[in-house]
Short mmCIF file of N, CA and C in Angstrom, two decimals:
data_model
loop_
_atom_site.label_atom_id
_atom_site.label_comp_id
_atom_site.label_asym_id
_atom_site.label_seq_id
_atom_site.Cartn_x
_atom_site.Cartn_y
_atom_site.Cartn_z
N MET A 87 11.32 -24.87 0.05
CA MET A 87 11.50 -23.60 -0.53
C MET A 87 10.51 -23.67 -1.74
N CYS A 88 10.09 -22.34 -1.81
CA CYS A 88 9.06 -22.14 -2.86
C CYS A 88 9.74 -21.41 -3.89
N SER A 89 9.60 -21.89 -5.25
CA SER A 89 10.25 -21.04 -6.33
C SER A 89 9.47 -19.82 -6.79
N LEU A 90 10.13 -18.64 -7.26
CA LEU A 90 9.46 -17.52 -7.55
C LEU A 90 8.63 -17.83 -8.88
N THR A 91 9.12 -18.72 -9.69
CA THR A 91 8.15 -19.08 -10.96
C THR A 91 6.90 -19.72 -10.55
N GLY A 92 6.87 -20.63 -9.33
CA GLY A 92 5.65 -21.20 -8.70
C GLY A 92 4.94 -20.13 -8.16
N VAL A 93 5.46 -19.15 -7.54
CA VAL A 93 4.63 -18.09 -7.02
C VAL A 93 3.81 -17.41 -8.02
N PHE A 94 4.62 -17.00 -9.06
CA PHE A 94 3.77 -16.29 -10.29
C PHE A 94 2.83 -17.27 -10.73
N ALA A 95 3.00 -18.43 -11.12
CA ALA A 95 2.06 -19.41 -11.52
C ALA A 95 0.81 -19.48 -10.53
N LEU A 96 1.22 -19.67 -9.34
CA LEU A 96 -0.05 -19.73 -8.33
C LEU A 96 -0.72 -18.40 -8.20
N GLU A 97 -0.03 -17.34 -8.40
CA GLU A 97 -0.73 -15.94 -8.34
C GLU A 97 -1.74 -15.91 -9.47
N LYS A 98 -1.38 -16.28 -10.55
CA LYS A 98 -2.38 -16.28 -11.93
C LYS A 98 -3.48 -17.20 -11.72
N ARG A 99 -3.24 -18.24 -11.01
CA ARG A 99 -4.44 -19.22 -10.82
C ARG A 99 -5.21 -18.79 -9.56
N GLN A 100 -4.70 -18.40 -8.44
CA GLN A 100 -5.44 -18.33 -7.27
C GLN A 100 -5.43 -16.73 -6.72
N GLY A 101 -4.37 -16.07 -7.08
CA GLY A 101 -4.33 -14.78 -6.53
C GLY A 101 -3.59 -14.56 -5.23
N ILE A 102 -3.07 -15.44 -4.75
CA ILE A 102 -2.24 -15.41 -3.42
C ILE A 102 -2.57 -14.15 -2.59
N HIS A 103 -3.71 -14.12 -2.00
CA HIS A 103 -4.14 -13.20 -0.94
C HIS A 103 -3.86 -11.78 -1.39
N GLY A 104 -4.10 -11.38 -2.73
CA GLY A 104 -3.99 -10.18 -3.03
C GLY A 104 -2.58 -9.57 -3.52
N VAL A 105 -1.49 -10.52 -3.32
CA VAL A 105 -0.23 -10.19 -3.76
C VAL A 105 -0.15 -9.92 -5.19
N THR A 106 0.46 -8.88 -5.62
CA THR A 106 0.76 -8.55 -7.03
C THR A 106 2.22 -8.38 -6.96
N PHE A 107 2.85 -9.17 -8.01
CA PHE A 107 4.33 -8.91 -8.27
C PHE A 107 4.73 -8.11 -9.35
N ARG A 108 3.87 -7.39 -9.98
CA ARG A 108 4.04 -6.54 -10.99
C ARG A 108 5.29 -5.46 -10.54
N SER A 109 5.49 -5.21 -9.25
CA SER A 109 6.47 -4.37 -8.68
C SER A 109 7.87 -4.91 -8.69
N LEU A 110 7.90 -6.24 -9.10
CA LEU A 110 9.21 -6.80 -9.14
C LEU A 110 10.12 -6.11 -10.10
N GLN A 111 9.64 -5.51 -11.15
CA GLN A 111 10.50 -4.76 -12.25
C GLN A 111 10.86 -3.44 -11.65
N SER A 112 10.38 -3.09 -10.43
CA SER A 112 10.79 -1.81 -9.77
C SER A 112 12.07 -1.98 -8.77
N VAL A 113 12.52 -3.25 -8.68
CA VAL A 113 13.59 -3.54 -7.93
C VAL A 113 15.10 -3.43 -8.73
N GLU A 114 15.67 -2.59 -8.07
CA GLU A 114 17.08 -2.37 -8.74
C GLU A 114 18.08 -3.38 -8.21
N LEU A 115 18.68 -4.19 -9.27
CA LEU A 115 19.33 -5.29 -8.75
C LEU A 115 20.72 -4.91 -8.46
N LYS A 116 21.08 -3.78 -8.89
CA LYS A 116 22.72 -3.29 -8.68
C LYS A 116 22.71 -2.16 -7.45
N LEU A 117 21.73 -2.03 -6.81
CA LEU A 117 21.67 -0.93 -5.96
C LEU A 117 22.77 -0.93 -5.02
N PRO A 118 23.67 0.13 -4.83
CA PRO A 118 24.62 0.09 -3.85
C PRO A 118 24.21 0.23 -2.36
N ARG A 119 24.93 -0.34 -1.46
CA ARG A 119 24.55 -0.49 -0.13
C ARG A 119 24.21 1.01 0.49
N GLU A 120 24.94 2.08 0.09
CA GLU A 120 24.59 3.27 0.66
C GLU A 120 23.30 3.84 0.12
N ALA A 121 22.67 3.25 -0.72
CA ALA A 121 21.41 3.82 -1.28
C ALA A 121 20.34 3.07 -0.83
N LEU A 122 20.47 2.13 0.28
CA LEU A 122 19.37 1.54 0.66
C LEU A 122 18.85 2.41 1.90
N TRP A 123 17.46 2.15 2.09
CA TRP A 123 16.70 2.92 3.07
C TRP A 123 16.49 4.36 2.72
N ARG A 124 16.50 4.74 1.45
CA ARG A 124 16.33 6.19 1.09
C ARG A 124 14.79 6.44 0.69
N LEU A 125 14.15 5.31 0.47
CA LEU A 125 12.66 5.55 0.11
C LEU A 125 11.81 5.93 1.22
N ILE A 126 12.20 5.57 2.44
CA ILE A 126 11.30 5.78 3.62
C ILE A 126 12.52 5.87 4.80
N ASN A 127 12.14 6.54 5.89
CA ASN A 127 13.09 6.47 7.02
C ASN A 127 13.05 4.91 7.59
N PRO A 128 14.31 4.53 8.01
CA PRO A 128 14.27 3.22 8.67
C PRO A 128 13.24 3.05 9.91
N ASN A 129 12.98 1.83 10.14
CA ASN A 129 12.10 1.34 11.22
C ASN A 129 10.72 1.79 11.01
N PRO A 130 10.16 1.65 9.81
CA PRO A 130 8.74 1.94 9.50
C PRO A 130 7.92 1.27 10.64
N LEU A 131 8.12 0.00 10.82
CA LEU A 131 7.24 -0.74 11.79
C LEU A 131 7.26 -0.05 13.13
N TRP A 132 8.42 0.31 13.72
CA TRP A 132 8.37 1.16 14.91
C TRP A 132 7.66 2.32 14.82
N MET A 133 7.74 2.99 13.85
CA MET A 133 7.24 4.40 13.75
C MET A 133 5.56 4.13 13.58
N SER A 134 5.22 2.92 12.95
CA SER A 134 3.73 2.73 13.00
C SER A 134 3.30 2.38 14.31
N TYR A 135 4.11 1.68 15.17
CA TYR A 135 3.80 1.33 16.64
C TYR A 135 3.69 2.51 17.42
N VAL A 136 4.61 3.41 17.29
CA VAL A 136 4.59 4.63 18.09
C VAL A 136 3.16 5.42 17.67
N GLY A 137 3.01 5.65 16.30
CA GLY A 137 2.00 6.47 15.85
C GLY A 137 0.66 5.89 16.32
N GLY A 138 0.52 4.47 16.33
CA GLY A 138 -0.64 3.69 16.74
C GLY A 138 -0.97 3.94 18.14
N ARG A 139 0.13 3.94 18.90
CA ARG A 139 -0.30 4.38 20.35
C ARG A 139 -0.88 5.70 20.56
N THR A 140 -0.67 6.57 19.69
CA THR A 140 -1.31 7.92 19.69
C THR A 140 -2.73 7.93 19.05
N THR A 141 -2.86 7.30 17.93
CA THR A 141 -4.06 7.35 17.28
C THR A 141 -5.03 6.21 17.53
N GLY A 142 -4.42 5.13 18.18
CA GLY A 142 -5.41 3.89 18.24
C GLY A 142 -5.47 3.02 17.25
N GLU A 143 -4.72 3.36 16.12
CA GLU A 143 -4.75 2.58 14.88
C GLU A 143 -3.75 1.25 15.01
N ASP A 144 -4.08 0.04 14.64
CA ASP A 144 -3.42 -1.04 14.66
C ASP A 144 -2.13 -0.85 13.88
N TYR A 145 -0.91 -0.96 14.58
CA TYR A 145 0.25 -0.57 13.94
C TYR A 145 0.73 -1.53 12.89
N ILE A 146 0.28 -2.88 12.78
CA ILE A 146 0.71 -3.68 11.86
C ILE A 146 -0.18 -3.48 10.48
N ASP A 147 -1.39 -3.10 10.72
CA ASP A 147 -2.40 -2.60 9.68
C ASP A 147 -1.70 -1.38 9.07
N SER A 148 -1.19 -0.42 9.83
CA SER A 148 -0.64 0.88 9.31
C SER A 148 0.52 0.40 8.64
N PHE A 149 1.51 -0.26 9.15
CA PHE A 149 2.61 -0.79 8.36
C PHE A 149 2.44 -1.30 7.03
N PHE A 150 1.42 -2.30 7.06
CA PHE A 150 1.04 -2.90 5.78
C PHE A 150 0.55 -1.90 4.62
N LYS A 151 -0.28 -0.86 5.13
CA LYS A 151 -0.84 0.20 4.36
C LYS A 151 0.41 1.10 3.79
N LEU A 152 1.24 1.23 4.60
CA LEU A 152 2.43 2.19 4.32
C LEU A 152 3.29 1.34 3.11
N SER A 153 3.57 0.13 3.40
CA SER A 153 4.31 -0.71 2.51
C SER A 153 3.68 -0.92 1.26
N GLN A 154 2.33 -1.19 1.19
CA GLN A 154 1.71 -1.31 -0.15
C GLN A 154 1.56 0.06 -0.87
N ASP A 155 1.33 1.05 -0.13
CA ASP A 155 1.44 2.38 -1.01
C ASP A 155 2.87 2.47 -1.66
N LEU A 156 3.86 2.35 -0.86
CA LEU A 156 5.17 2.35 -1.36
C LEU A 156 5.51 1.33 -2.70
N ILE A 157 5.05 0.41 -2.41
CA ILE A 157 4.99 -0.86 -3.69
C ILE A 157 4.35 -0.11 -4.97
N ASP A 158 3.15 0.30 -4.51
CA ASP A 158 2.18 0.73 -5.65
C ASP A 158 2.82 1.87 -6.55
N THR A 159 3.52 2.83 -5.66
CA THR A 159 3.77 4.05 -6.43
C THR A 159 5.43 4.06 -6.82
N ARG A 160 6.06 3.06 -6.60
CA ARG A 160 7.43 2.95 -7.01
C ARG A 160 7.50 2.73 -8.46
N ALA A 161 8.35 3.57 -9.10
CA ALA A 161 8.35 3.49 -10.63
C ALA A 161 9.25 2.44 -11.16
N PRO A 162 8.86 1.78 -12.16
CA PRO A 162 9.71 0.51 -12.79
C PRO A 162 11.07 1.07 -13.15
N ILE A 163 12.11 0.24 -12.99
CA ILE A 163 13.41 0.47 -13.26
C ILE A 163 13.51 0.16 -14.89
N LYS A 164 14.29 1.17 -15.55
CA LYS A 164 14.56 0.97 -16.90
C LYS A 164 15.88 -0.01 -17.02
N THR A 165 15.63 -1.30 -17.60
CA THR A 165 16.71 -2.23 -17.73
C THR A 165 16.62 -2.66 -19.20
N ASP A 166 17.92 -3.24 -19.54
CA ASP A 166 18.06 -3.90 -20.73
C ASP A 166 17.18 -5.19 -20.91
N ALA A 167 17.02 -5.95 -19.83
CA ALA A 167 16.34 -7.22 -19.74
C ALA A 167 15.68 -7.20 -18.52
N PRO A 168 14.49 -7.82 -18.52
CA PRO A 168 13.61 -7.90 -17.38
C PRO A 168 14.34 -8.87 -16.27
N ILE A 169 13.99 -8.62 -15.02
CA ILE A 169 14.50 -9.51 -13.99
C ILE A 169 14.13 -11.08 -14.27
N ASN A 170 15.14 -11.72 -14.03
CA ASN A 170 14.80 -13.24 -14.08
C ASN A 170 14.84 -13.62 -12.66
N PRO A 171 13.55 -13.84 -12.24
CA PRO A 171 13.33 -14.28 -10.75
C PRO A 171 14.02 -15.48 -10.34
N GLU A 172 14.31 -16.45 -11.20
CA GLU A 172 15.10 -17.68 -10.75
C GLU A 172 16.50 -17.42 -10.62
N LYS A 173 17.12 -16.55 -11.39
CA LYS A 173 18.44 -16.40 -11.28
C LYS A 173 19.08 -15.12 -10.68
N ASP A 174 18.22 -14.08 -10.59
CA ASP A 174 18.63 -12.81 -10.09
C ASP A 174 18.57 -12.52 -8.79
N GLY A 175 17.94 -13.41 -7.93
CA GLY A 175 17.76 -13.26 -6.38
C GLY A 175 16.77 -14.31 -5.78
N ARG A 176 16.30 -13.95 -4.63
CA ARG A 176 15.37 -14.72 -3.95
C ARG A 176 14.20 -13.86 -3.27
N LEU A 177 13.34 -14.43 -2.89
CA LEU A 177 12.11 -13.83 -2.11
C LEU A 177 12.28 -14.23 -0.66
N ILE A 178 12.19 -13.22 0.09
CA ILE A 178 12.21 -13.34 1.55
C ILE A 178 11.05 -12.78 2.28
N ALA A 179 10.33 -13.57 3.16
CA ALA A 179 9.08 -12.97 3.81
C ALA A 179 9.45 -12.45 5.15
N PHE A 180 8.85 -11.29 5.65
CA PHE A 180 9.01 -10.64 6.75
C PHE A 180 7.63 -10.55 7.65
N CYS A 181 7.73 -11.25 8.81
CA CYS A 181 6.32 -11.09 9.50
C CYS A 181 6.38 -10.09 10.74
N PRO A 182 5.88 -8.91 10.62
CA PRO A 182 5.75 -8.07 11.55
C PRO A 182 5.28 -8.26 12.92
N GLY A 183 4.24 -9.35 12.76
CA GLY A 183 3.68 -9.75 13.99
C GLY A 183 4.61 -10.43 15.02
N ARG A 184 5.79 -10.81 14.53
CA ARG A 184 6.64 -11.53 15.59
C ARG A 184 7.79 -10.66 16.04
N VAL A 185 7.82 -9.39 15.66
CA VAL A 185 8.94 -8.55 16.08
C VAL A 185 9.02 -8.19 17.49
N MET A 186 10.27 -8.17 18.02
CA MET A 186 10.44 -7.70 19.31
C MET A 186 11.10 -6.53 19.41
N PHE A 187 11.48 -5.78 18.35
CA PHE A 187 12.11 -4.52 18.35
C PHE A 187 13.56 -4.53 19.14
N GLU A 188 14.17 -5.51 19.07
CA GLU A 188 15.45 -5.50 19.81
C GLU A 188 16.73 -5.13 19.01
N GLY A 189 16.62 -5.06 17.72
CA GLY A 189 17.63 -4.54 16.90
C GLY A 189 19.00 -5.53 16.80
N PHE A 190 18.89 -6.67 17.10
CA PHE A 190 19.89 -7.62 16.97
C PHE A 190 20.12 -7.89 15.51
N VAL A 191 19.14 -8.19 14.65
CA VAL A 191 19.35 -8.56 13.18
C VAL A 191 20.16 -7.22 12.59
N LYS A 192 19.69 -6.12 13.06
CA LYS A 192 20.24 -4.94 12.31
C LYS A 192 21.76 -4.85 12.79
N SER A 193 21.98 -5.10 14.04
CA SER A 193 23.52 -4.91 14.38
C SER A 193 24.37 -6.13 13.63
N GLN A 194 23.79 -7.35 13.24
CA GLN A 194 24.51 -8.33 12.73
C GLN A 194 24.70 -8.23 11.20
N THR A 195 23.85 -7.45 10.62
CA THR A 195 23.74 -7.26 9.20
C THR A 195 24.19 -5.82 8.77
N GLU A 196 24.83 -5.25 9.63
CA GLU A 196 25.39 -3.80 9.50
C GLU A 196 24.24 -3.01 8.72
N SER A 197 23.12 -3.00 9.49
CA SER A 197 22.00 -2.18 9.06
C SER A 197 21.31 -2.47 7.66
N PHE A 198 21.64 -3.57 7.12
CA PHE A 198 20.97 -4.00 6.00
C PHE A 198 19.36 -4.20 6.38
N PHE A 199 19.07 -4.98 7.46
CA PHE A 199 17.60 -4.96 7.89
C PHE A 199 17.78 -3.74 9.04
N ASP A 200 16.44 -3.28 9.26
CA ASP A 200 16.32 -2.29 10.37
C ASP A 200 16.25 -2.88 11.84
N ALA A 201 16.04 -2.00 12.75
CA ALA A 201 15.83 -2.47 13.95
C ALA A 201 14.69 -3.54 14.33
N SER A 202 13.75 -3.48 13.54
CA SER A 202 12.56 -4.25 13.41
C SER A 202 12.68 -5.62 12.61
N ASP A 203 14.00 -5.87 12.17
CA ASP A 203 14.20 -6.81 11.16
C ASP A 203 13.65 -6.84 9.75
N CYS A 204 13.14 -5.47 9.59
CA CYS A 204 12.56 -5.34 8.27
C CYS A 204 13.51 -5.17 7.10
N PRO A 205 13.17 -5.85 5.94
CA PRO A 205 14.28 -5.61 4.62
C PRO A 205 14.10 -4.11 4.17
N PRO A 206 15.02 -3.78 3.44
CA PRO A 206 15.04 -2.32 2.91
C PRO A 206 13.79 -2.31 1.96
N PRO A 207 13.20 -1.11 1.97
CA PRO A 207 11.99 -0.83 1.25
C PRO A 207 12.22 -0.86 -0.23
N GLU A 208 13.36 -0.78 -0.71
CA GLU A 208 13.73 -0.68 -2.12
C GLU A 208 13.62 -2.32 -2.68
N PHE A 209 13.31 -3.16 -1.81
CA PHE A 209 13.21 -4.57 -2.33
C PHE A 209 11.90 -5.08 -2.13
N TRP A 210 10.96 -4.20 -1.39
CA TRP A 210 9.64 -4.82 -1.22
C TRP A 210 8.89 -4.95 -2.62
N VAL A 211 8.12 -6.12 -2.67
CA VAL A 211 7.43 -6.39 -3.83
C VAL A 211 5.96 -6.92 -3.66
N GLY A 212 5.64 -7.03 -2.49
CA GLY A 212 4.02 -7.47 -1.95
C GLY A 212 3.93 -7.99 -0.72
N GLN A 213 2.78 -8.52 -0.46
CA GLN A 213 2.39 -8.89 0.77
C GLN A 213 1.57 -10.09 0.64
N ALA A 214 1.54 -11.18 1.53
CA ALA A 214 0.78 -12.28 1.58
C ALA A 214 0.76 -12.81 3.03
N ASN A 215 -0.39 -13.38 3.36
CA ASN A 215 -0.62 -14.08 4.57
C ASN A 215 0.14 -13.25 5.77
N GLY A 216 -0.11 -12.04 5.99
CA GLY A 216 0.38 -11.17 7.19
C GLY A 216 1.97 -11.14 6.92
N GLU A 217 2.63 -11.19 5.73
CA GLU A 217 3.93 -11.16 5.68
C GLU A 217 4.29 -10.15 4.57
N LEU A 218 5.40 -9.26 4.73
CA LEU A 218 5.84 -8.36 3.66
C LEU A 218 6.96 -9.24 2.76
N ILE A 219 6.65 -9.30 1.50
CA ILE A 219 7.60 -10.08 0.77
C ILE A 219 8.62 -9.12 -0.07
N SER A 220 9.68 -9.52 0.01
CA SER A 220 10.81 -8.57 -0.76
C SER A 220 11.56 -9.61 -1.63
N PHE A 221 12.06 -9.04 -2.75
CA PHE A 221 12.91 -9.66 -3.54
C PHE A 221 14.48 -9.16 -3.35
N ILE A 222 15.28 -10.19 -2.71
CA ILE A 222 16.55 -9.79 -2.50
C ILE A 222 17.50 -10.20 -3.61
N PRO A 223 18.13 -9.10 -4.39
CA PRO A 223 19.01 -9.39 -5.33
C PRO A 223 20.28 -10.24 -4.92
N ASN A 224 20.92 -11.01 -5.84
CA ASN A 224 21.83 -11.81 -5.53
C ASN A 224 23.06 -11.40 -4.72
N GLU A 225 23.29 -10.03 -4.96
CA GLU A 225 24.45 -9.17 -4.27
C GLU A 225 24.25 -9.00 -2.82
N TYR A 226 22.89 -9.18 -2.43
CA TYR A 226 22.57 -9.00 -0.98
C TYR A 226 22.14 -10.40 -0.33
N ILE A 227 22.31 -11.51 -0.97
CA ILE A 227 21.70 -12.81 -0.39
C ILE A 227 22.48 -13.19 0.85
N SER A 228 23.77 -13.04 0.93
CA SER A 228 24.63 -13.65 2.02
C SER A 228 24.49 -12.58 3.28
N VAL A 229 24.20 -11.29 2.99
CA VAL A 229 23.86 -10.63 4.29
C VAL A 229 22.28 -10.83 4.77
N ALA A 230 21.47 -10.98 3.92
CA ALA A 230 20.16 -11.42 4.24
C ALA A 230 20.12 -12.70 4.92
N GLN A 231 20.83 -13.67 4.39
CA GLN A 231 21.01 -15.19 4.92
C GLN A 231 21.45 -14.88 6.57
N LEU A 232 22.42 -14.01 6.70
CA LEU A 232 22.71 -13.88 8.16
C LEU A 232 21.68 -13.36 8.84
N GLY A 233 20.85 -12.48 8.52
CA GLY A 233 19.74 -12.04 8.99
C GLY A 233 18.60 -13.16 9.41
N VAL A 234 18.43 -13.94 8.44
CA VAL A 234 17.50 -15.12 8.50
C VAL A 234 17.97 -16.00 9.82
N GLU A 235 19.37 -16.16 9.67
CA GLU A 235 19.79 -17.14 10.59
C GLU A 235 19.95 -16.62 12.10
N CYS A 236 20.19 -15.37 12.20
CA CYS A 236 20.22 -14.70 13.48
C CYS A 236 19.11 -14.08 14.14
N ASN A 237 17.91 -14.18 13.40
CA ASN A 237 16.76 -13.60 14.09
C ASN A 237 16.25 -14.47 14.95
N VAL A 238 15.73 -14.31 16.17
CA VAL A 238 15.41 -15.36 17.31
C VAL A 238 14.00 -15.49 17.20
N THR A 239 13.17 -14.61 16.61
CA THR A 239 11.61 -14.71 16.69
C THR A 239 11.02 -15.18 15.19
N ASP A 240 11.80 -15.69 14.38
CA ASP A 240 11.41 -16.14 13.15
C ASP A 240 10.60 -15.07 12.41
N THR A 241 11.18 -13.92 12.46
CA THR A 241 10.47 -12.87 11.68
C THR A 241 10.79 -12.71 10.09
N LEU A 242 11.90 -13.49 9.87
CA LEU A 242 12.47 -13.57 8.50
C LEU A 242 12.47 -15.02 7.90
N ARG A 243 11.99 -15.23 6.87
CA ARG A 243 12.14 -16.66 6.28
C ARG A 243 12.29 -16.61 4.63
N TRP A 244 13.07 -17.56 4.00
CA TRP A 244 13.17 -17.54 2.77
C TRP A 244 11.93 -18.32 2.16
N LEU A 245 11.49 -17.81 1.01
CA LEU A 245 10.31 -18.52 0.29
C LEU A 245 10.75 -19.52 -0.78
#
């Protein structure tokens, strides 16, 4: 397991493939479950896939562009104290290239993840090595763990 402090230190030294975690401060730690999936429609990877069949654009490239645009434009949350990445949650990686669009993880996590196993966009913080990185607040660690355990194609993993 990679600590978030280690990720920040490595980013400052090497750049981790263009990942920037400045958007960590735009993650709402106490976001109620009913507020998830409001930034974009659920299933953005599937929508990229369907759109790519029409336009000829690579759906994974389209998904990564969409996710980075959302990360770059999301406003920081005003908090009394900055997020402490070591105690306030964990990083999870989502690999869209392994998705089978079967919806099992969604059904097992009561729609915390979408039908493509994608974490809620409210928690996206960056991209690295063909994976979307999300910061999962402690409140959602148990449901996210269930998603990691039940996905059969290794689309989700803790960092």
